[in-house]
CSV table of C-alpha atoms in Angstrom, one decimal:
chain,number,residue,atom,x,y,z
A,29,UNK,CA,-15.0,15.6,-0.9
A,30,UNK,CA,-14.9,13.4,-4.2
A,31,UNK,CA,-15.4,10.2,-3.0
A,32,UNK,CA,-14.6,7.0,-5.0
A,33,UNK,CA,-16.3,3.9,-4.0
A,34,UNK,CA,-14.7,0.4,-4.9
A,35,UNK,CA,-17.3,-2.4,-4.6
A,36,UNK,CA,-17.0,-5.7,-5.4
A,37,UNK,CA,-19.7,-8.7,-4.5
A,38,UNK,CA,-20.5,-11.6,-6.6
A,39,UNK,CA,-24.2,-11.2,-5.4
A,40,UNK,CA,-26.1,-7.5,-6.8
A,41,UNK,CA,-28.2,-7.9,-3.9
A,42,UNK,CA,-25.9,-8.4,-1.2
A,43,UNK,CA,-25.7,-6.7,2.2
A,44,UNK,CA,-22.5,-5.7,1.3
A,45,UNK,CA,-24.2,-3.7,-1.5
A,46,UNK,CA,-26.9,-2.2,1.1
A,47,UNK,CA,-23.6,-0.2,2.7
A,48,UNK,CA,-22.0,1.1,-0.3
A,49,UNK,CA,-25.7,2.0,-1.1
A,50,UNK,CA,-26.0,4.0,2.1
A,51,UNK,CA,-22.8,5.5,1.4
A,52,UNK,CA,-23.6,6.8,-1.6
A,53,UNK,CA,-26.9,7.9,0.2
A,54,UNK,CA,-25.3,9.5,2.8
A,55,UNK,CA,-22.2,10.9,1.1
A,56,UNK,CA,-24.3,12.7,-1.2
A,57,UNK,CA,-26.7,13.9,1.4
A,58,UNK,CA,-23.9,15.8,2.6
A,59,UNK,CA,-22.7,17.2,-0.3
A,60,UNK,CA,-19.8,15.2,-1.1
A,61,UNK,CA,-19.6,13.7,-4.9
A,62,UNK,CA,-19.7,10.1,-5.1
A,63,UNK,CA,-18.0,8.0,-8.0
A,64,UNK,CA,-18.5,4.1,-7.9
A,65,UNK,CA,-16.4,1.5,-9.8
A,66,UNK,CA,-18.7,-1.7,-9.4
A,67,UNK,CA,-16.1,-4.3,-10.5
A,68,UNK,CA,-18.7,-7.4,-10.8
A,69,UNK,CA,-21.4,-4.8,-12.7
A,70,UNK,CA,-18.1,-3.9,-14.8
A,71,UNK,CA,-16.5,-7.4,-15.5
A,72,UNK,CA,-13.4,-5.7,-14.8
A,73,UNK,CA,-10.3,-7.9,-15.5
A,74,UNK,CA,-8.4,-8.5,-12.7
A,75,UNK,CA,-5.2,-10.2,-14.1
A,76,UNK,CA,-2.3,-8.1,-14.5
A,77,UNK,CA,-0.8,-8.5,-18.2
A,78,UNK,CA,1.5,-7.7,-21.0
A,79,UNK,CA,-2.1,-6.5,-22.3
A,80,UNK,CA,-2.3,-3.8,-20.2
A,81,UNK,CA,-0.2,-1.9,-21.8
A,82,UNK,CA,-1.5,0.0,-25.8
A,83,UNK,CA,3.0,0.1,-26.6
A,84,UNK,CA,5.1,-2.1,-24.7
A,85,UNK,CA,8.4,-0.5,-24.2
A,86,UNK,CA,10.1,-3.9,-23.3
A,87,UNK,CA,7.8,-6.6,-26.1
A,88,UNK,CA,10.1,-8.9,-25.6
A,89,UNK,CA,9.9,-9.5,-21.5
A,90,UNK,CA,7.7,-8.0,-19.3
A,91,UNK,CA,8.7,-6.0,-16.1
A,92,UNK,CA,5.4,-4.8,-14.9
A,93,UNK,CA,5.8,-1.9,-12.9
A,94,UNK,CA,8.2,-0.8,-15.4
A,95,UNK,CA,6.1,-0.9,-18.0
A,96,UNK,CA,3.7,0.9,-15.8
A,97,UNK,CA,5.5,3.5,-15.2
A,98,UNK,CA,6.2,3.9,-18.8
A,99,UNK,CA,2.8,4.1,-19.6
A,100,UNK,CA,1.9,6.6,-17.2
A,101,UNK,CA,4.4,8.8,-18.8
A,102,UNK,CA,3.7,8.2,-22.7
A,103,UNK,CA,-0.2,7.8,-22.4
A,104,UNK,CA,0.1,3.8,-23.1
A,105,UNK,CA,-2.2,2.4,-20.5
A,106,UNK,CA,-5.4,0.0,-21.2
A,107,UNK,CA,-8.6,2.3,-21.4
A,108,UNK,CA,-10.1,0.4,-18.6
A,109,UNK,CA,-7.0,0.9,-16.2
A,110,UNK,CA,-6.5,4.6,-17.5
A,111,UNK,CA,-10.4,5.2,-16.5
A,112,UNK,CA,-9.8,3.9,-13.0
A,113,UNK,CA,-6.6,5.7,-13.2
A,114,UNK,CA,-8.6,8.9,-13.5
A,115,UNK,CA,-11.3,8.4,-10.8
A,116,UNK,CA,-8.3,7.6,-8.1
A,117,UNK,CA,-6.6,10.9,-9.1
A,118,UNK,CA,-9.9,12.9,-8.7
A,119,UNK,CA,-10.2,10.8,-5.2
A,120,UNK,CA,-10.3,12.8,-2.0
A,121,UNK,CA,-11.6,9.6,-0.3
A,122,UNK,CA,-11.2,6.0,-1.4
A,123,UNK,CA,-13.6,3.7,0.0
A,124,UNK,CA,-13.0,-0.1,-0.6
A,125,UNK,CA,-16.9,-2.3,-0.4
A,126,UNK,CA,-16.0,-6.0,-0.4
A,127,UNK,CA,-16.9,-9.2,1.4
A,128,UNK,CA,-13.8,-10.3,2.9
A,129,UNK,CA,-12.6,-13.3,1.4
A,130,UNK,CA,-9.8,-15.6,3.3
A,131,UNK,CA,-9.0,-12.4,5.0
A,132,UNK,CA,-8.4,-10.1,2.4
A,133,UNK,CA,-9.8,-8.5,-0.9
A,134,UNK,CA,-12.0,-10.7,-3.2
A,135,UNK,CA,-9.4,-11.4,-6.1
A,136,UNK,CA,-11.6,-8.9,-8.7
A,137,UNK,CA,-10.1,-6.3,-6.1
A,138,UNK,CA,-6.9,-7.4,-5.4
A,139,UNK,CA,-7.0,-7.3,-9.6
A,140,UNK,CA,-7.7,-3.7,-9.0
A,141,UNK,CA,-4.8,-2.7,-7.0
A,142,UNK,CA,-2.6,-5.0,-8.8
A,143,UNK,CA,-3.2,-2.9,-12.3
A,144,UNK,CA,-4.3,0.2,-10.8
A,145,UNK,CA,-2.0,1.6,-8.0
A,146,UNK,CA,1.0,2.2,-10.6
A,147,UNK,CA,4.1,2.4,-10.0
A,148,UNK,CA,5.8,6.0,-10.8
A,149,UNK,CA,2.1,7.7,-10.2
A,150,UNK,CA,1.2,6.1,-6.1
A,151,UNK,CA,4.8,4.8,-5.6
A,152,UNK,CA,8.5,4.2,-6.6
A,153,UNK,CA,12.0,4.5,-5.3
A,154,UNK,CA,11.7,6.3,-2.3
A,155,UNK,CA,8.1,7.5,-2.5
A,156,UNK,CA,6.0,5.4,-0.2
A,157,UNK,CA,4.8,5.4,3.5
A,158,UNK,CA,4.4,9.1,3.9
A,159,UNK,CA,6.0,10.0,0.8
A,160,UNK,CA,3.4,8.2,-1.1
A,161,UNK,CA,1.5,9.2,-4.4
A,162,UNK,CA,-1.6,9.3,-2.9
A,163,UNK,CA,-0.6,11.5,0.4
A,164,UNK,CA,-3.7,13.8,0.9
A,165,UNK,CA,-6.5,10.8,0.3
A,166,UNK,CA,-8.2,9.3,2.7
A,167,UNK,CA,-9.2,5.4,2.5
A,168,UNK,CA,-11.6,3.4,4.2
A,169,UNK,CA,-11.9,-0.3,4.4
A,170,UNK,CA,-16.0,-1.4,4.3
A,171,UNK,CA,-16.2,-5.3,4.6
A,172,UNK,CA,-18.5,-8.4,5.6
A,173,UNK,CA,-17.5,-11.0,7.1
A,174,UNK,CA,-18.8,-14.2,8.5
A,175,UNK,CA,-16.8,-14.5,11.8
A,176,UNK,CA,-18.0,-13.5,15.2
A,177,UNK,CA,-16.4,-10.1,16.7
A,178,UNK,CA,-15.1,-12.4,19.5
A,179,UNK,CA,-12.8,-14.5,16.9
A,180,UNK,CA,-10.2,-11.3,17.2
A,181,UNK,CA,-8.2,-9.8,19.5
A,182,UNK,CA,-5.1,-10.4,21.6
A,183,UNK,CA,-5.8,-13.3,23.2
A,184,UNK,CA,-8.7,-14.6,20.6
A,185,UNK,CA,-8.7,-17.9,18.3
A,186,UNK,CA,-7.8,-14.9,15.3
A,187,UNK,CA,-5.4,-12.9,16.8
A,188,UNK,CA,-6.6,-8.7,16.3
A,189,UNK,CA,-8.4,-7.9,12.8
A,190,UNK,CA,-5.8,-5.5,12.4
A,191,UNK,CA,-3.0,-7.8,12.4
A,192,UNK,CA,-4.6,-10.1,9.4
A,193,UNK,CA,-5.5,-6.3,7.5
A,194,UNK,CA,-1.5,-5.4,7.6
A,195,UNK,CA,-0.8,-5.6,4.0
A,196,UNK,CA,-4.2,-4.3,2.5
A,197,UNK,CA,-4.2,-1.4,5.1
A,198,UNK,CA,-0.3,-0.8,5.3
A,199,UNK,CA,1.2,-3.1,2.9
A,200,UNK,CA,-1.1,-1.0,-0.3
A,201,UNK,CA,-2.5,1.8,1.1
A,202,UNK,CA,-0.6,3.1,3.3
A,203,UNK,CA,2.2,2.4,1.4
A,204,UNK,CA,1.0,4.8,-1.5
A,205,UNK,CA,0.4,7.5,0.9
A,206,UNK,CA,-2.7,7.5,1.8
A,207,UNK,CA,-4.3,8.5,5.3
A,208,UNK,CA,-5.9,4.9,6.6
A,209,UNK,CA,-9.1,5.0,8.9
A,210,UNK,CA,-10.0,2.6,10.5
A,211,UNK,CA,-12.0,-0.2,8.5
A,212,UNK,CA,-15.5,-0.4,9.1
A,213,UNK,CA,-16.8,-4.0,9.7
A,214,UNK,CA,-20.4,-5.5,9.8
A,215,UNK,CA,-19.6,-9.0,11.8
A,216,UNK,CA,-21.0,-12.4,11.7
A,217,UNK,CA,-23.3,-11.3,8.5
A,218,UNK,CA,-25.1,-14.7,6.9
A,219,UNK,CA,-26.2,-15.1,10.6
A,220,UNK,CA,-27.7,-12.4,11.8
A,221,UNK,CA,-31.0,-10.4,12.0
A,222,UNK,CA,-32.7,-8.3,9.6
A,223,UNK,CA,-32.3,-6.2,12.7
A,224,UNK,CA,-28.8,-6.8,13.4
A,225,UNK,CA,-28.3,-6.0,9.4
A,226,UNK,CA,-30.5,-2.4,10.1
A,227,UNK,CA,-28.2,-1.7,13.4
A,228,UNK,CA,-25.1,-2.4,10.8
A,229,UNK,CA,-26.1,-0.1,8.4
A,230,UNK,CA,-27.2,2.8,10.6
A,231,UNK,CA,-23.8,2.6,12.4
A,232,UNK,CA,-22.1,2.7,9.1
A,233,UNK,CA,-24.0,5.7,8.6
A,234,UNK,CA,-23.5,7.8,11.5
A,235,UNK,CA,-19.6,6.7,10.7
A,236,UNK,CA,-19.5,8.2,7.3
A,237,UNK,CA,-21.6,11.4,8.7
A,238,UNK,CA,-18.0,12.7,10.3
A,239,UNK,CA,-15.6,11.1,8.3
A,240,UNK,CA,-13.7,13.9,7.0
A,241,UNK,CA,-13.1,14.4,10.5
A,242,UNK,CA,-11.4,11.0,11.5
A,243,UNK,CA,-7.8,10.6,12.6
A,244,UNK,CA,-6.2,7.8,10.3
A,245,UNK,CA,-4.5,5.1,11.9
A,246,UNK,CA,-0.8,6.0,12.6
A,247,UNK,CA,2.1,4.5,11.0
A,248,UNK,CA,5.7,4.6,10.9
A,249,UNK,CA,6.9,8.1,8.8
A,250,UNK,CA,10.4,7.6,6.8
A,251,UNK,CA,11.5,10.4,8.4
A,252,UNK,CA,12.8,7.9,11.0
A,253,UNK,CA,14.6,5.9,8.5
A,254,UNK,CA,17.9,7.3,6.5
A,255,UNK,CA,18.6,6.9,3.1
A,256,UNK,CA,19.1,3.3,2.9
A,257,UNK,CA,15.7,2.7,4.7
A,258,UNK,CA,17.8,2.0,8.2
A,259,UNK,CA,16.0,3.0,11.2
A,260,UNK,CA,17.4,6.7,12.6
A,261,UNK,CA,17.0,5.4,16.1
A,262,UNK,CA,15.7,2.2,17.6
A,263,UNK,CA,12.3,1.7,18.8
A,264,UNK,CA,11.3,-1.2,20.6
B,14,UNK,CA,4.9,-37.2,-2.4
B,15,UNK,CA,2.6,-35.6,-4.8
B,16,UNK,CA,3.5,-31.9,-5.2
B,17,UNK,CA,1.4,-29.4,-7.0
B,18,UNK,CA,2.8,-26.1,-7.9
B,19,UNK,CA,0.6,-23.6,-8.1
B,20,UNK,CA,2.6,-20.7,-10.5
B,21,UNK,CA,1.5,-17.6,-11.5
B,22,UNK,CA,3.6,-14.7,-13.3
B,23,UNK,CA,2.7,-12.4,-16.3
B,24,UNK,CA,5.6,-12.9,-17.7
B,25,UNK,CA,6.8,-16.7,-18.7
B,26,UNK,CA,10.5,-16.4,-18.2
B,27,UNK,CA,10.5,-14.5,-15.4
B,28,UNK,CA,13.1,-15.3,-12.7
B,29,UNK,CA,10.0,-17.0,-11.1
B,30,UNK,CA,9.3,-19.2,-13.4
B,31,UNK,CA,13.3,-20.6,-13.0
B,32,UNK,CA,12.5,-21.1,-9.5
B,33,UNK,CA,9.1,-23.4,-10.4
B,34,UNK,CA,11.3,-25.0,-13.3
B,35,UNK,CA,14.1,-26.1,-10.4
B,36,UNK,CA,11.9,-27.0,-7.9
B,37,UNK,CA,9.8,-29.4,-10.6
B,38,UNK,CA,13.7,-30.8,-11.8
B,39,UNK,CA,14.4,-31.8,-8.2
B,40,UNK,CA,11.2,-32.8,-6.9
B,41,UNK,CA,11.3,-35.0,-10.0
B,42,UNK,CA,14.4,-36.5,-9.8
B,43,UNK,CA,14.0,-37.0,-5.9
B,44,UNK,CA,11.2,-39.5,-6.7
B,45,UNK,CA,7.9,-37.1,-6.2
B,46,UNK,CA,5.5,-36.8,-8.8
B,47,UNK,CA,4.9,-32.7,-9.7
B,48,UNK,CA,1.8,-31.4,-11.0
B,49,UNK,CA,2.0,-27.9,-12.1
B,50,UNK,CA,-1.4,-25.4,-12.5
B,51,UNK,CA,0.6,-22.5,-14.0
B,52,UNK,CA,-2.7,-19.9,-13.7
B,53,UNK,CA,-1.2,-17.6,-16.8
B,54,UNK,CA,-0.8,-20.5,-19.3
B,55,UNK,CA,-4.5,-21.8,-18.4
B,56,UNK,CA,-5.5,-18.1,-18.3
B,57,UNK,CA,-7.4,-19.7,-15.1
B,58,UNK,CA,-10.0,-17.0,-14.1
B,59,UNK,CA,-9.9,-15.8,-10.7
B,60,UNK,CA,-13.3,-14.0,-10.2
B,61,UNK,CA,-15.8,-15.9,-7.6
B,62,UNK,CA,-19.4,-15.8,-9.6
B,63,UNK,CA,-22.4,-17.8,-9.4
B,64,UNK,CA,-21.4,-19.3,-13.1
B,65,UNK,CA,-19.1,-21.4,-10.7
B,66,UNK,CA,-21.8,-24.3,-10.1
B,67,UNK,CA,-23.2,-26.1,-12.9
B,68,UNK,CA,-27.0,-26.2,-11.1
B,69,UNK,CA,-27.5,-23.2,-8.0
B,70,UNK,CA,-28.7,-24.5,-4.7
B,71,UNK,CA,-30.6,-20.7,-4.6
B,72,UNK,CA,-30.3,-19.4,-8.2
B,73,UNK,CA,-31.8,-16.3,-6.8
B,74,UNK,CA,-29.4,-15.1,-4.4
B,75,UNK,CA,-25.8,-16.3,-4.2
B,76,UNK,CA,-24.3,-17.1,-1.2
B,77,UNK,CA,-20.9,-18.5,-2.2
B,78,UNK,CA,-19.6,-20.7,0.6
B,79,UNK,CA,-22.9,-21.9,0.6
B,80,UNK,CA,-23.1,-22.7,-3.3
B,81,UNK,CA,-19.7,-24.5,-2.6
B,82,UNK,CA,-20.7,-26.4,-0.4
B,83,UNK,CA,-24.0,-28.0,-2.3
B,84,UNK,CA,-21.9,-28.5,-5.2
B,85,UNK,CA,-19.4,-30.2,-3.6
B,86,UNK,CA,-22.4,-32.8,-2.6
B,87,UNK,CA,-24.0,-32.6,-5.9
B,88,UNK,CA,-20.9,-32.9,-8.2
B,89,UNK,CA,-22.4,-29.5,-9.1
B,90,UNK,CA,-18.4,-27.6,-9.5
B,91,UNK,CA,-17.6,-25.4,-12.7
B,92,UNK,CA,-15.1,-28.2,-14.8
B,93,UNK,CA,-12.0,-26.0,-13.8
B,94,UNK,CA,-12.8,-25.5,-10.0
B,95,UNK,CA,-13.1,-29.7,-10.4
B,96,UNK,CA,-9.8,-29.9,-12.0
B,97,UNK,CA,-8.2,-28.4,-9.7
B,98,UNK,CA,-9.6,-29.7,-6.5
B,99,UNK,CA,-8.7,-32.9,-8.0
B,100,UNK,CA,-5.1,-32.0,-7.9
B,101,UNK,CA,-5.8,-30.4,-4.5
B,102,UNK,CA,-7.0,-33.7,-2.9
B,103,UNK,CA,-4.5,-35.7,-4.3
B,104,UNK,CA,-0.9,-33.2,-3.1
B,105,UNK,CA,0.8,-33.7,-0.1
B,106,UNK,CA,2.5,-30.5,-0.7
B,107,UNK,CA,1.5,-27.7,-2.3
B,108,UNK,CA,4.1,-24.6,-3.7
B,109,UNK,CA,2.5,-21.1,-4.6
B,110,UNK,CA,5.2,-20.1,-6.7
B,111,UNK,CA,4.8,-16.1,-7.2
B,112,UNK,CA,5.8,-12.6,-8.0
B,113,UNK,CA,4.9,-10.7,-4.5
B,114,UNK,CA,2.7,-8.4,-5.3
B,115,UNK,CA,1.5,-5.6,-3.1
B,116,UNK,CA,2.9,-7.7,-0.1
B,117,UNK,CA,0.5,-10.5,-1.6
B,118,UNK,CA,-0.2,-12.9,-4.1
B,119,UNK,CA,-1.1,-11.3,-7.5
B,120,UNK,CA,-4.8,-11.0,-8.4
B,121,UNK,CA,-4.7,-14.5,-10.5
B,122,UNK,CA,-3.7,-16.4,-7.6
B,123,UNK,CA,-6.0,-15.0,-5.0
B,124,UNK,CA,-8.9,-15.8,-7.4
B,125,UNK,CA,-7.9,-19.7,-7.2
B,126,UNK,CA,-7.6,-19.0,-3.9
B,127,UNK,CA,-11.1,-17.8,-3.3
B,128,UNK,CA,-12.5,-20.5,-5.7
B,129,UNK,CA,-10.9,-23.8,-5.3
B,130,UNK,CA,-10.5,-23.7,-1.5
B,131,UNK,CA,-14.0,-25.3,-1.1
B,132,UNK,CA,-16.0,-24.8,1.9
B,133,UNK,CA,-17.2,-28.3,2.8
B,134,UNK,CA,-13.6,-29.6,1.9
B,135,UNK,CA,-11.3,-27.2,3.1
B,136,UNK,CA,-12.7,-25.6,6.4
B,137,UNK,CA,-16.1,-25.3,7.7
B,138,UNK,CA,-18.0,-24.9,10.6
B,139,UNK,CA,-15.0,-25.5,13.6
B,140,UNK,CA,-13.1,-27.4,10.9
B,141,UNK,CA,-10.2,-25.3,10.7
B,142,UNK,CA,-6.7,-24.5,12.0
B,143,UNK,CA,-5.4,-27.7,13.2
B,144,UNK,CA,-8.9,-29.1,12.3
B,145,UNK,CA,-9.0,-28.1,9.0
B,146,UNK,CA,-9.7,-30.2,6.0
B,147,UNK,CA,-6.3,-30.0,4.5
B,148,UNK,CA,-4.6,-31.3,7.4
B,149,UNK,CA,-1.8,-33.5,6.8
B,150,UNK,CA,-0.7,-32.2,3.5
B,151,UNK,CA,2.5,-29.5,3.6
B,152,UNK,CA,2.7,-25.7,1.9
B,153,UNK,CA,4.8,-23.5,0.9
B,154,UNK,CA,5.1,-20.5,-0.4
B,155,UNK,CA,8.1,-19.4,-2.9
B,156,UNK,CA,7.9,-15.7,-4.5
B,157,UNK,CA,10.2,-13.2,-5.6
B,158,UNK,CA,10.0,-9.5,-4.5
B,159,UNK,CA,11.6,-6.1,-5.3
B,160,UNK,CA,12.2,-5.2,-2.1
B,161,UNK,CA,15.5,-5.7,0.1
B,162,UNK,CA,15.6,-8.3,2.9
B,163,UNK,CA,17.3,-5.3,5.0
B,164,UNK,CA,13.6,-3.4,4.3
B,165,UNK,CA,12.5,-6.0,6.9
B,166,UNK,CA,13.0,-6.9,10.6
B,167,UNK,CA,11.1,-6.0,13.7
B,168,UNK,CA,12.8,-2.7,13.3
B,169,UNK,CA,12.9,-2.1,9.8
B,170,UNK,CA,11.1,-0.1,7.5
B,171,UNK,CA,8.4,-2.7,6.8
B,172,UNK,CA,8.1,-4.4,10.0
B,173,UNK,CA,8.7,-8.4,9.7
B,174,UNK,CA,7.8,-10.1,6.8
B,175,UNK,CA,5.9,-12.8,8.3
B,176,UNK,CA,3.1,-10.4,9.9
B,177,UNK,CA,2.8,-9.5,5.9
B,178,UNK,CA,2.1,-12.6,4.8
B,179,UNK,CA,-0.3,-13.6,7.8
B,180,UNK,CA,-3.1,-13.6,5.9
B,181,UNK,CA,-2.0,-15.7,3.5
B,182,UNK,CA,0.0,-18.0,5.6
B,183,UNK,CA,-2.4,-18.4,8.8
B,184,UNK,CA,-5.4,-17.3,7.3
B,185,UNK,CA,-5.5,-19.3,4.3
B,186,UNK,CA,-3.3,-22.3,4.4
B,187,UNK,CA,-3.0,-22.8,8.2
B,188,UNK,CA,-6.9,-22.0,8.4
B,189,UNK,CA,-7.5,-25.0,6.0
B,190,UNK,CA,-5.4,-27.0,8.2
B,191,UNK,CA,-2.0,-27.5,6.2
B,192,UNK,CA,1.6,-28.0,7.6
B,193,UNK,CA,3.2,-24.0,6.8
B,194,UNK,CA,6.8,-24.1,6.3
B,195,UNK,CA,8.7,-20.7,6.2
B,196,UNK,CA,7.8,-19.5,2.8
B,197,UNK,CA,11.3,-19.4,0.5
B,198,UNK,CA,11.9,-15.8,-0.7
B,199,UNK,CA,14.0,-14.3,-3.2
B,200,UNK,CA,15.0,-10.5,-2.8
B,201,UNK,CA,15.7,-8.1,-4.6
B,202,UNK,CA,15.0,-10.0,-7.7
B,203,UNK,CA,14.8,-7.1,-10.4
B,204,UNK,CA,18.2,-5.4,-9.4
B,205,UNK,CA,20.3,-8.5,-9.0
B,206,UNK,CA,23.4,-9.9,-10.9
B,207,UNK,CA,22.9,-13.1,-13.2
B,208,UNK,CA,25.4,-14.5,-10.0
B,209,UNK,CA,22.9,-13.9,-7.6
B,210,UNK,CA,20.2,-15.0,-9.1
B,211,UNK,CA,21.9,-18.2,-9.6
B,212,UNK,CA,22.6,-18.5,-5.8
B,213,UNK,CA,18.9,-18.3,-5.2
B,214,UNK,CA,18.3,-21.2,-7.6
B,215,UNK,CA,21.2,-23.6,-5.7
B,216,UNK,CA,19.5,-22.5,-2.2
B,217,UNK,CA,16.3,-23.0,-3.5
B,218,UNK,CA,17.3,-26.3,-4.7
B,219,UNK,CA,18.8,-27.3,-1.4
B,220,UNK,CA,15.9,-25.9,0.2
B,221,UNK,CA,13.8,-28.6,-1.9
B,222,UNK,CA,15.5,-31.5,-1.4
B,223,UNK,CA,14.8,-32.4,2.5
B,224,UNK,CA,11.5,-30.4,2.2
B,225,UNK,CA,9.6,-33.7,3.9
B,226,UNK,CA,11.6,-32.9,6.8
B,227,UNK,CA,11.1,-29.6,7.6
B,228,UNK,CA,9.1,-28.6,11.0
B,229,UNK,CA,6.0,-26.3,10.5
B,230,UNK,CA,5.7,-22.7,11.4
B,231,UNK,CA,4.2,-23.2,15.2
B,232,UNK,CA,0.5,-21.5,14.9
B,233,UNK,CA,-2.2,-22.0,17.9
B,234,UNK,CA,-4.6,-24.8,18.1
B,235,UNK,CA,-7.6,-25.1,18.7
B,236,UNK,CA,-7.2,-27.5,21.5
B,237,UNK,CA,-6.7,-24.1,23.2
B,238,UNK,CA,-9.9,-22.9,22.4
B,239,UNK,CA,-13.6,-24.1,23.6
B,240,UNK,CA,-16.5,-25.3,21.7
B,241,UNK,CA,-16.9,-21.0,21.4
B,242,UNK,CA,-13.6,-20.9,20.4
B,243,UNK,CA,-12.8,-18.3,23.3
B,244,UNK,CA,-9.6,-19.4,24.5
B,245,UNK,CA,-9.4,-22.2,27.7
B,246,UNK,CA,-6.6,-19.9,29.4
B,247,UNK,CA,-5.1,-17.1,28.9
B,248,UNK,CA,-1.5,-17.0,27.2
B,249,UNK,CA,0.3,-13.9,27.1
């Protein structure tokens, strides 16, 4: 597999960097080929802009995904988004390396997908869910957090992880296509053990030892929705 | 009340930035006092970085919450992370006024988000949910969106919009303790007539002027939860 790892921490020698660095370690162990896009170690720009763009084809008013899409088409995107552009294409596997910040993507990410997952090349129209852009790649979640494990699920203070993941996991990548696995997630971090931190990493490991092999999680297809994106048949 | 809008769009006369225009002409001439941070026009950056704090607790290793949290203590904020928790301390409701992107707000947004939303201030330790540090002041959040309303419903396409935006609305503004109203959305914004743009602009306006009055979206507290936060009974 090509494997592009997205990894963003504010801190170089964060634990968060000791899993994408065993990633890497393992990935290429097994003879995958590993890409990384450190956004901190890049300073990439996060804020979505009229910039973006070498021609505009609307100077006047700016419609981003339009714009986007006329980009793609006539070779008019910023170098820096074009070279991430070219990474995701070569992508078999899309691993996202963050700390999770107020349940979500740190906002040098979220810049990422904002500016990166164009329109007319991962979605448009009709083509998302299943139909996506990116059907075919796989993408894994990799995150910190500072909670306790027992802060989520049904009946915990949190609700379920998965719940507070909808739109990064469904809402983006899902919704370009992509097969979702489930996230990988080192709990409780600026707490624990050295130990703890070891057990983490060698789990993370043994995950990304057989990942090719994982079922993503499953999702509604389109095929049970018609034209106008109304369910075929209830489901309840 | 003092109302601070919190506005973000690429693109200055969006549709958005009509909605943030009405809602600071009828706050206004309702008596409130509106301050507006519109993130473009400061070209506010969003990226989380030890360059945050004017001194480092650690300058060795960052740990961010941590870092806010000294700096909070020492007076030891970046100037525009002090601006704007100034504005923050003083609002008794605050409006993110946005372009959804990727079911979320776009990348600008999150980064004030991640920076101004102090630990020490905002949540900490058990301070949050209904003991949060924001408690008492109201939010709401007002964004446009390509999508259809019809593209969301417990059966539809995209499931319900409000387990999108939980993340955002529980895990951000509820977790710091504020009143959550139901978030005022515009569909459909890109494919619409001039008319029906309009109409959103009238509701949006009505919307506005008994917003003091409005009851909160109902989340759990932590009354429900002991000192482990693992919940008192069960509720299913």
């Amino acid at each position: 597999m090509n494997v592009l790892i997205i990894h963003a921490h504010p801190e170089p020698r964060s634990f968060t960097t000791a899993l994408k660095d065993t990633a890497v370690d393992e990935l290429s162990r097994r003879g995958h080929t590993v890409e990384i896009s450190d956004l901190y170690a890049m300073n990439f720009d996060p804020v979505a802009k009229g910039g973006d763009f070498t021609s505009r084809h609307d100077p006047q008013y700016l419609v981003y995904a339009l714009e986007q899409r006329k980009a793609l088409a006539s070779g008019g995107l910023a170098p820096d988004i074009a070279a991430e552009v070219e990474k995701l294409r070569g992508a078999d596997l899309i691993i996202l390396s963050f700390p999770m910040f107020w349940f979500s993507v740190p906002a040098i990410m979220k810049g990422w997908i904002d500016r990166v997952l164009l329109s007319g090349l991962c979605y448009g129209g009709r083509r998302f869910y299943d139909r996506g852009g990116l059907r075919g790649k796989r993408m894994l979640a990799a995150f910190t957090l500072g909670s306790r494990e027992t802060m989520f699920g049904a009946q915990a203070v949190h609700g379920e992880l998965e719940a507070m993941l909808r739109p990064l996991l469904r809402g983006t990548f899902y919704y370009v296509g992509c097969d979702v696995l489930q996230p990988f997630v080192a709990w409780h971090v600026p707490y624990i053990s050295g130990a703890d931190r070891d057990a983490f990493l060698a789990r993370y490991r043994t995950r990304l030892s057989g990942i090719e092999l994982e079922q993503p999680i499953a999702y509604p297809s389109l095929d049970d929705f018609d034209d106008d994106m109304m369910p075929l048949r209830s489901s309840s």
